[in-house]
Coordinates of C-alpha atoms (C1' of nucleotides) in Angstrom, one line a residue:
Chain A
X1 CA 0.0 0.0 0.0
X2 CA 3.1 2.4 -0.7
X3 CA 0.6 4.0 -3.5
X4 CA -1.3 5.7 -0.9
X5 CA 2.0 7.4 0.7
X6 CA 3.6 8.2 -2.2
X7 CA 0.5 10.2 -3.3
X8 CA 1.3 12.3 -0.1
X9 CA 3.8 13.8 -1.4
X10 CA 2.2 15.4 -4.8
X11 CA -0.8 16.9 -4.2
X12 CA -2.2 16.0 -8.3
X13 CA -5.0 14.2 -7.4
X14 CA -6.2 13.6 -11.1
X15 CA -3.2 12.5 -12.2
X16 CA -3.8 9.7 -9.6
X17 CA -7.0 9.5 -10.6
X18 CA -6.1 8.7 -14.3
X19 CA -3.6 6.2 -13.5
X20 CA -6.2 3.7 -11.8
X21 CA -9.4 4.6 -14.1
X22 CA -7.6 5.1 -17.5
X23 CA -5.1 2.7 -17.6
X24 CA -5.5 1.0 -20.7
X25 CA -3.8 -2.1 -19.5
X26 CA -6.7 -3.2 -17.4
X27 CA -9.5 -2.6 -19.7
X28 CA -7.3 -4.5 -22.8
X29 CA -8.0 -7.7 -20.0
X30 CA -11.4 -8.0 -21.7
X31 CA -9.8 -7.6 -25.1
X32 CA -11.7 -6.4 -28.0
X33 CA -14.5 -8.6 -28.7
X34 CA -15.7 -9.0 -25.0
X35 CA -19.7 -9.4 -24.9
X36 CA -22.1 -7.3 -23.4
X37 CA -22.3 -9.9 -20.5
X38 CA -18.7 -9.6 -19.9
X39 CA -18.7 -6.2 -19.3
X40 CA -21.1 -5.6 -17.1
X41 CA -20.0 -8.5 -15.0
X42 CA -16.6 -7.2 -14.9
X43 CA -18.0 -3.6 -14.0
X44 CA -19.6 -5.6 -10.8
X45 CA -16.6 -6.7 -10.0
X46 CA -15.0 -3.5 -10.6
X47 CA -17.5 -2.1 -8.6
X48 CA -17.0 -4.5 -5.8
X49 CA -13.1 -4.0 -5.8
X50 CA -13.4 0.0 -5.2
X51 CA -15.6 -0.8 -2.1
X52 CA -13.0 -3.0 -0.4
X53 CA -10.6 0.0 -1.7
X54 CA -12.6 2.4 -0.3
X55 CA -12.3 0.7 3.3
X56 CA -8.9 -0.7 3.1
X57 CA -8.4 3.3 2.7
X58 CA -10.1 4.3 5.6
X59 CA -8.0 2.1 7.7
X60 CA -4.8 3.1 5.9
X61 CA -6.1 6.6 6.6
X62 CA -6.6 6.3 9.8
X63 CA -2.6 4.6 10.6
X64 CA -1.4 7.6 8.6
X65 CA -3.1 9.8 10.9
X66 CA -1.2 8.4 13.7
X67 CA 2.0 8.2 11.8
X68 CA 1.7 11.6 10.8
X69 CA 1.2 13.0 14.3
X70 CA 4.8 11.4 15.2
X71 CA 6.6 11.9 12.6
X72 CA 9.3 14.5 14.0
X73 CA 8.1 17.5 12.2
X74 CA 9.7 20.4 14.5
X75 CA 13.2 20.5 15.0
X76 CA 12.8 20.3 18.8
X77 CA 12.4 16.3 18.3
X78 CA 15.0 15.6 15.8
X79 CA 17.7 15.2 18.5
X80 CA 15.8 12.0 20.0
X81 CA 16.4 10.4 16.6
X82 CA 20.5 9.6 17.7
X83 CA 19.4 7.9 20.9
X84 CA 17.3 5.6 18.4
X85 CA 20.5 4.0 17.1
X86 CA 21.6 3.3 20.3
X87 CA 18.7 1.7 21.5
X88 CA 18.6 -1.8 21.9
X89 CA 15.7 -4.0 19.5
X90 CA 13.7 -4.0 22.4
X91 CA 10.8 -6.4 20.1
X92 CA 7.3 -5.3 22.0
X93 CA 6.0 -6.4 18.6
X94 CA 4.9 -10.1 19.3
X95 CA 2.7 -9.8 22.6
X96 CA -0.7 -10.6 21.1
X97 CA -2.7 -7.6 22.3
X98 CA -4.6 -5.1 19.9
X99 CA -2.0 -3.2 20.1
X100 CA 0.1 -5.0 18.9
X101 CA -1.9 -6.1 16.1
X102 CA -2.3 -3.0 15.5
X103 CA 1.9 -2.7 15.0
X104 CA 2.2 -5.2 13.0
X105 CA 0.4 -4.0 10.6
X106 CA 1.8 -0.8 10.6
X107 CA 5.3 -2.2 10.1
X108 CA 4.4 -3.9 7.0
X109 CA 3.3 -0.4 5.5
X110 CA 6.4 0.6 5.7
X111 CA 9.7 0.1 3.6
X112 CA 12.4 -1.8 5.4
X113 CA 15.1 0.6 6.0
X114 CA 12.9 1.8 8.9
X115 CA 12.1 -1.7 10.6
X116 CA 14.7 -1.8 12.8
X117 CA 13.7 1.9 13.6
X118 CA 10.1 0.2 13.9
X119 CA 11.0 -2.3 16.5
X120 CA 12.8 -0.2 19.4
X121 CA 10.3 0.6 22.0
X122 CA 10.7 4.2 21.5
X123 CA 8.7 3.9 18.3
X124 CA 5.9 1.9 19.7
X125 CA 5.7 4.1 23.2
X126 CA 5.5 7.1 20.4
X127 CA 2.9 5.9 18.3
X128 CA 0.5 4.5 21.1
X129 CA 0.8 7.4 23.1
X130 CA 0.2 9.9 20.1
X131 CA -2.9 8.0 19.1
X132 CA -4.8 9.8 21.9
X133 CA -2.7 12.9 21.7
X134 CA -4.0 13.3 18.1
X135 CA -7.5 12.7 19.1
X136 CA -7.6 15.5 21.5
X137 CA -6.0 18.0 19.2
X138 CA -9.3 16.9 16.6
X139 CA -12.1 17.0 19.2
X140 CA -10.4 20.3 21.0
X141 CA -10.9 22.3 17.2
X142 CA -14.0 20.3 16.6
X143 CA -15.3 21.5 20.1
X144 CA -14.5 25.5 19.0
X145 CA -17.0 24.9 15.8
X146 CA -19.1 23.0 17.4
X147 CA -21.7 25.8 17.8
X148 CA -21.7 26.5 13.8
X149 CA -22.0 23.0 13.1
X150 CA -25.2 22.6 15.8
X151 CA -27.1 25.9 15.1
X152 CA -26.4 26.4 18.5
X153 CA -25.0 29.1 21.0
X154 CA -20.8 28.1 20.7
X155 CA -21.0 28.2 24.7
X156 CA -22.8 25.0 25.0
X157 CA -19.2 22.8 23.5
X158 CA -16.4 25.7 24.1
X159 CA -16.6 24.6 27.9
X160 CA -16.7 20.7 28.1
X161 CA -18.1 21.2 31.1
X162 CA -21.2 22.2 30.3
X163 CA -24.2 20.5 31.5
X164 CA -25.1 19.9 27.7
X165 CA -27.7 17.1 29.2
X166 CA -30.0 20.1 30.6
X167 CA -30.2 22.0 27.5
X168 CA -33.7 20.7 25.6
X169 CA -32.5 21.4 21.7
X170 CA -29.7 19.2 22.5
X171 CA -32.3 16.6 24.1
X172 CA -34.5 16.9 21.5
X173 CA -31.5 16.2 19.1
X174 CA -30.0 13.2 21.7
X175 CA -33.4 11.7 21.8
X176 CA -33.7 11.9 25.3
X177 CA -36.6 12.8 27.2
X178 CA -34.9 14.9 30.3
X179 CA -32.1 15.5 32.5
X180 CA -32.8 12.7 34.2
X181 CA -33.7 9.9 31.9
X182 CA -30.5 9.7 29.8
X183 CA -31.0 6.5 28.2
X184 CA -29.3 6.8 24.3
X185 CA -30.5 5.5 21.8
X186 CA -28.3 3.6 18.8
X187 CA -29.6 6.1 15.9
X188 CA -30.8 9.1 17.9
X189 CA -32.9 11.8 16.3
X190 CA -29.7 14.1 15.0
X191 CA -29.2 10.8 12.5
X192 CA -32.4 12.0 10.4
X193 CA -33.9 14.7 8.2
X194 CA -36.1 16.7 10.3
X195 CA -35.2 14.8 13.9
X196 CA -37.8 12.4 12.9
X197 CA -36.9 9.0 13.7
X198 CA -37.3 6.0 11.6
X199 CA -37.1 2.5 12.8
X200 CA -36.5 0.9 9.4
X201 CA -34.0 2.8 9.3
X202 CA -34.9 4.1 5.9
X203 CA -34.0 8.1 6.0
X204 CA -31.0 7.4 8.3
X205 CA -27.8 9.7 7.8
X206 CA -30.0 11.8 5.5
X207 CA -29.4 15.0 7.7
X208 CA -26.0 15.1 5.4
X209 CA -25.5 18.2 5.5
X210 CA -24.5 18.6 9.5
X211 CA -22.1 15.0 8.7
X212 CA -21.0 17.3 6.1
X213 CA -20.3 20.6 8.3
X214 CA -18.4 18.3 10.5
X215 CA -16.2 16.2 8.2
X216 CA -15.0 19.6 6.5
X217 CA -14.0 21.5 9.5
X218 CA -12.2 18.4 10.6
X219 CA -10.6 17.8 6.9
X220 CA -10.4 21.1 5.4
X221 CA -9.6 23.4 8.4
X222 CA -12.4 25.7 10.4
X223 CA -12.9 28.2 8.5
X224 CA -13.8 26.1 5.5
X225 CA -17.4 26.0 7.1
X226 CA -17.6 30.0 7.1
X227 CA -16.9 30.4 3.2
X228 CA -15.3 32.9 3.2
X229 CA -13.5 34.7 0.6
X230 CA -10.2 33.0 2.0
X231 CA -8.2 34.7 4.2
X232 CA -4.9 33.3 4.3
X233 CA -3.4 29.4 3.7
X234 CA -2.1 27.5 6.8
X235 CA -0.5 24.7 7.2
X236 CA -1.9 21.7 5.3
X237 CA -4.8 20.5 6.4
X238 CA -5.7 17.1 7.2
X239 CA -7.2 16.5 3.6
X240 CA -4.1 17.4 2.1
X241 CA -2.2 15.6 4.7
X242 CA -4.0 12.4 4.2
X243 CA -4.7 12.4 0.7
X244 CA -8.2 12.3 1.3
X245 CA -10.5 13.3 -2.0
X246 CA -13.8 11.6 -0.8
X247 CA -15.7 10.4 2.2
X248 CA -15.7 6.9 2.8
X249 CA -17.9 4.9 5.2
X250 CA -16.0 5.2 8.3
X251 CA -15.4 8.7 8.0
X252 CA -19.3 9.2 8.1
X253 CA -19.8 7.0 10.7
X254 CA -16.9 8.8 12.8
X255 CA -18.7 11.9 12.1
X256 CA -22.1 10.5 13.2
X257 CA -21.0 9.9 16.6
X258 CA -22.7 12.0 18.9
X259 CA -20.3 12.9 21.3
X260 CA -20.0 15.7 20.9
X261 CA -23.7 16.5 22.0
X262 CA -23.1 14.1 24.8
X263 CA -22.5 15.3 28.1
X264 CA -19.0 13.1 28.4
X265 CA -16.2 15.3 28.9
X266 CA -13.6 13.4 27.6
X267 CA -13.6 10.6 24.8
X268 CA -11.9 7.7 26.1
X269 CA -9.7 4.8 24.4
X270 CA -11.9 2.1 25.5
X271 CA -14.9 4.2 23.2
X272 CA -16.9 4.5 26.1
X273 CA -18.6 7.4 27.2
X274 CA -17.8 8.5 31.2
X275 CA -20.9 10.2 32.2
X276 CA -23.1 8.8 29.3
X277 CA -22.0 5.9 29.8
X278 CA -22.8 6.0 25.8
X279 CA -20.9 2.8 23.7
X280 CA -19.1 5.0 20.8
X281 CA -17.4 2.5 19.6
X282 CA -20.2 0.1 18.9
X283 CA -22.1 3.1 17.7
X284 CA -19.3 3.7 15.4
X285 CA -19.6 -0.2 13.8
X286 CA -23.3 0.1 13.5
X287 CA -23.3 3.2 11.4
X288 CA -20.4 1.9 9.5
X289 CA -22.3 -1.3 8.6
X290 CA -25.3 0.2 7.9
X291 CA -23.6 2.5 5.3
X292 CA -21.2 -0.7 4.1
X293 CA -24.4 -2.6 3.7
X294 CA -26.0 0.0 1.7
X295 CA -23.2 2.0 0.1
X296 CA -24.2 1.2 -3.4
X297 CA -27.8 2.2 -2.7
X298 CA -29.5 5.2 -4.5
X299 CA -30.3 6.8 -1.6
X300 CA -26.8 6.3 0.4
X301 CA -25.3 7.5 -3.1
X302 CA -26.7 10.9 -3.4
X303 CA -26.2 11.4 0.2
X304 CA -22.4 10.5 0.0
X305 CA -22.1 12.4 -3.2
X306 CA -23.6 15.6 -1.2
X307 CA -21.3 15.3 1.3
X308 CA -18.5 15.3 -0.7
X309 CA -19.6 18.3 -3.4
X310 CA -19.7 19.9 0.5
X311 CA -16.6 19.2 1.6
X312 CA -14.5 19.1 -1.4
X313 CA -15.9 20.7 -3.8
X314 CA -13.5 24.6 -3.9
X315 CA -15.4 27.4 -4.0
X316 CA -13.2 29.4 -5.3
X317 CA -13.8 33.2 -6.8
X318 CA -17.4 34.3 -6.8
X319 CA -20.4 31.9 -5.9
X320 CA -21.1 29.0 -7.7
X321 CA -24.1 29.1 -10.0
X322 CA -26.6 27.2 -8.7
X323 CA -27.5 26.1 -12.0
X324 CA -24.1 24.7 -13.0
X325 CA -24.8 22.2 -10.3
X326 CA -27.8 20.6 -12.1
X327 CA -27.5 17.2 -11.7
X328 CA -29.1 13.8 -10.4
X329 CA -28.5 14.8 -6.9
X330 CA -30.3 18.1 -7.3
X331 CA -33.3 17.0 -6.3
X332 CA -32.2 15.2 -3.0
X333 CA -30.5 18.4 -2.2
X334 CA -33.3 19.9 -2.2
X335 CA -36.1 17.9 -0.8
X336 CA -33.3 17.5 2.0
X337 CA -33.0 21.0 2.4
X338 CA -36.8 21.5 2.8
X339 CA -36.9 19.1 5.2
X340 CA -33.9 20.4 7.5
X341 CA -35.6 24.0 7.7
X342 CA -38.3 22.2 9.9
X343 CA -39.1 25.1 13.2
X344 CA -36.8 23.8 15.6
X345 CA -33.6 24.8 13.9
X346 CA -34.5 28.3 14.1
X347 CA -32.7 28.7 17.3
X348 CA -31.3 32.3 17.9
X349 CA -27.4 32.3 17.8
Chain B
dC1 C1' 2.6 8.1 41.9
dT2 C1' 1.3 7.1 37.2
dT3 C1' -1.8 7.5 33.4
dA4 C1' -5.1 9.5 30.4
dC5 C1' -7.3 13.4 28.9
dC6 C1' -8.0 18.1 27.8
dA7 C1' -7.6 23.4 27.5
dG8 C1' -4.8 27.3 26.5
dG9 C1' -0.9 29.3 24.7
dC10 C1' 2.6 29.0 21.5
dT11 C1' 5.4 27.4 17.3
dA12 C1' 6.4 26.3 12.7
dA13 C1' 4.5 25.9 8.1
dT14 C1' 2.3 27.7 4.4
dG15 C1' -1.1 30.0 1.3
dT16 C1' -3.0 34.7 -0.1
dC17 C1' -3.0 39.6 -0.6
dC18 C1' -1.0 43.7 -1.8
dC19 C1' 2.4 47.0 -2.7
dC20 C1' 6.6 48.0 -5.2
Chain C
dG1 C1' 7.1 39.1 -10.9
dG2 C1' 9.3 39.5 -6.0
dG3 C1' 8.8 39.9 -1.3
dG4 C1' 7.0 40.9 2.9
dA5 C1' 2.7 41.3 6.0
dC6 C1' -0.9 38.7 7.3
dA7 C1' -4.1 34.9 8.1
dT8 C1' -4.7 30.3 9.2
dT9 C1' -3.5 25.6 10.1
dA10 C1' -2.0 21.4 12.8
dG11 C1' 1.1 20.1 16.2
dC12 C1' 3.7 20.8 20.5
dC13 C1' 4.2 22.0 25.4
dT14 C1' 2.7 22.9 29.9
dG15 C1' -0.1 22.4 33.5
dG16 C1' -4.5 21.1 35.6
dT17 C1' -7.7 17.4 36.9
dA18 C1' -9.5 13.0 37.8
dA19 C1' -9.1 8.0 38.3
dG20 C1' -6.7 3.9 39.3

DNA sequence: CTTACCAGGCTAATGTCCCC
DNA sequence: GGGGACATTAGCCTGGTAAG
């Protein structure tokens, strides 16, 4: 999986692009005279490939993201690269915890020159310890937006102390009848157009657009959400960082956990909520196979394809014409829109 | 005491604007 | 076009707090 590292370090995402969809060689597989049959069975297969692509992505994505946060970036940490050498192979690799596991597979990401670099315990205390080090950087500049994401007064997630649980949009949006009875639901009102649950399941994640407000102030920066006519640059963001061109299934499910609506203050390791006593991390594999499941569906389509013309999509010089956008989504944009503007997210900021 | 987490302040990187 | 001033970003550090 080098591909997806190398592609760090030029940001020509079409060029990439090209390479896998336009490569000749893979299409002269059929050879000329391949029947209608043939093609459309090798499109399903084609079609089946990307999605294991797509989530072998996400996971590559989300090692990156750790290995990123260690790499020594500021000079300040290139001195503790000499006491490497000198370390002895300390091998913490083989101890069969998740950890571990989770080690292993890293080290097979990367080229060999750096294994023995891999296997001191310096590398592994680095990369374990960073994991929730990068986590709290996210949710700290998730918290400061977190008002503009909501439609919500900002003081409600600058202070994680807050006693979010009292506040009734936020219980409205939690699903949860009072202060007092805070039992959480697996696909809580916020999930749907309109708050209005669905058992079936059927309209989940269609509220794209606040999945969308979060996934591009956590991949393209804060001020990405205020649109405006850009400011300065910065440092690159985590799209940039991590290659990342579209949404994938675990991204929307990351985004879809509530936490931070929840009352918890801090986001544990073990993915379980303190005060909430909320299961994120199960919450997190439902949503993801609910949108695995149904990736390919119409409906799951033109929500995904919404969130990413959101989040990726450059608005660059003067507003886009509306009209330019005309397209199969359109009209899912805008039923969803109608539906989002329901009274209750008229709240006074 | 150690570990895990987080907030606030600061640092280095980097894109855009604007004046020459 | 060249080169600062400026804005903005993620990452780092310190210190506080809570739990084990």
């Amino acid at each position: 999986m080098s591909h997806a590292m190398q592609s760090q370090l030029h940001l020509d995402t079409d060029s990439d692009f090209d390479d896998q969809c336009g490569n000749p060689s893979r299409i002269s597989i059929l050879g000329p005279s391949a029947s209608k049959g043939e093609l459309l069975e090798t499109l399903k297969a084609l079609q089946i490939h990307i999605q294991r692509l797509q989530d072998e992505n996400k996971s590559i994505k989300e090692e990156n993201k750790t290995l990123l946060a260690d790499k020594p970036k500021r000079k300040r940490r290139a001195d503790t690269q000499h006491e490497l050498s000198a370390h002895e192979d300390t091998i913490t690799i083989y101890a069969p915890t998740q950890d571990s596991a989770f080690l292993d597979e890293l080290y097979h990401h990367f080229p060999e020159s750096l294994h023995k670099v891999m296997e001191s315990s310096y590398f592994s205390d680095l990369v374990l310890k960073s994991i929730p080090d990068a986590r709290a950087n996210e949710i700290k500049k998730l918290r400061g937006v977190a008002g503009d994401i909501f439609d919500l007064p900002s003081k409600y997630f600058t202070n994680t102390n807050f006693e979010r649980a009292t506040i009734p949009e936020i219980q409205q949006l939690l699903g949860v009848s009072s202060a007092t009875n805070q039992i959480y639901k697996t696909f809580p009102p916020v999930l749907f157009p309109g708050l209005k649950e669905d058992g079936s399941l059927k309209t989940v994640f269609g509220n794209w657009e606040l999945l969308a407000r979060i996934l591009k102030a956590s991949l393209r920066g804060v001020t990405s959400l205020h649109d405006r006519s850009s400011g300065g640059g910065g440092a690159h963001t985590n799209s940039l960082k991590w290659s990342v061109h579209q949404i994938t299934p675990g991204a929307i499910a990351w985004a879809a956990a509530i936490f931070l609506l929840s009352p918890d203050t801090e986001f544990s390791s073990s993915g379980l909520g303190k005060k909430s006593s909320i299961n994120y991390k199960s919450l997190f594999y439902n949503y993801k196979k609910v949108l695995v499941s149904k990736w390919t569906t119409k409906r799951i389509v033109s929500i995904v394809a919404n969130i990413n013309r959101y989040v990726f999509k450059v608005a660059k010089g003067p507003a886009i014409d509306s009209a330019k956008q005309e397209d199969h989504t359109n009209a899912i944009t805008h039923s969803n829109r109608s539906v989002m503007r329901s009274p209750k997210r008229g709240v006074v900021r």
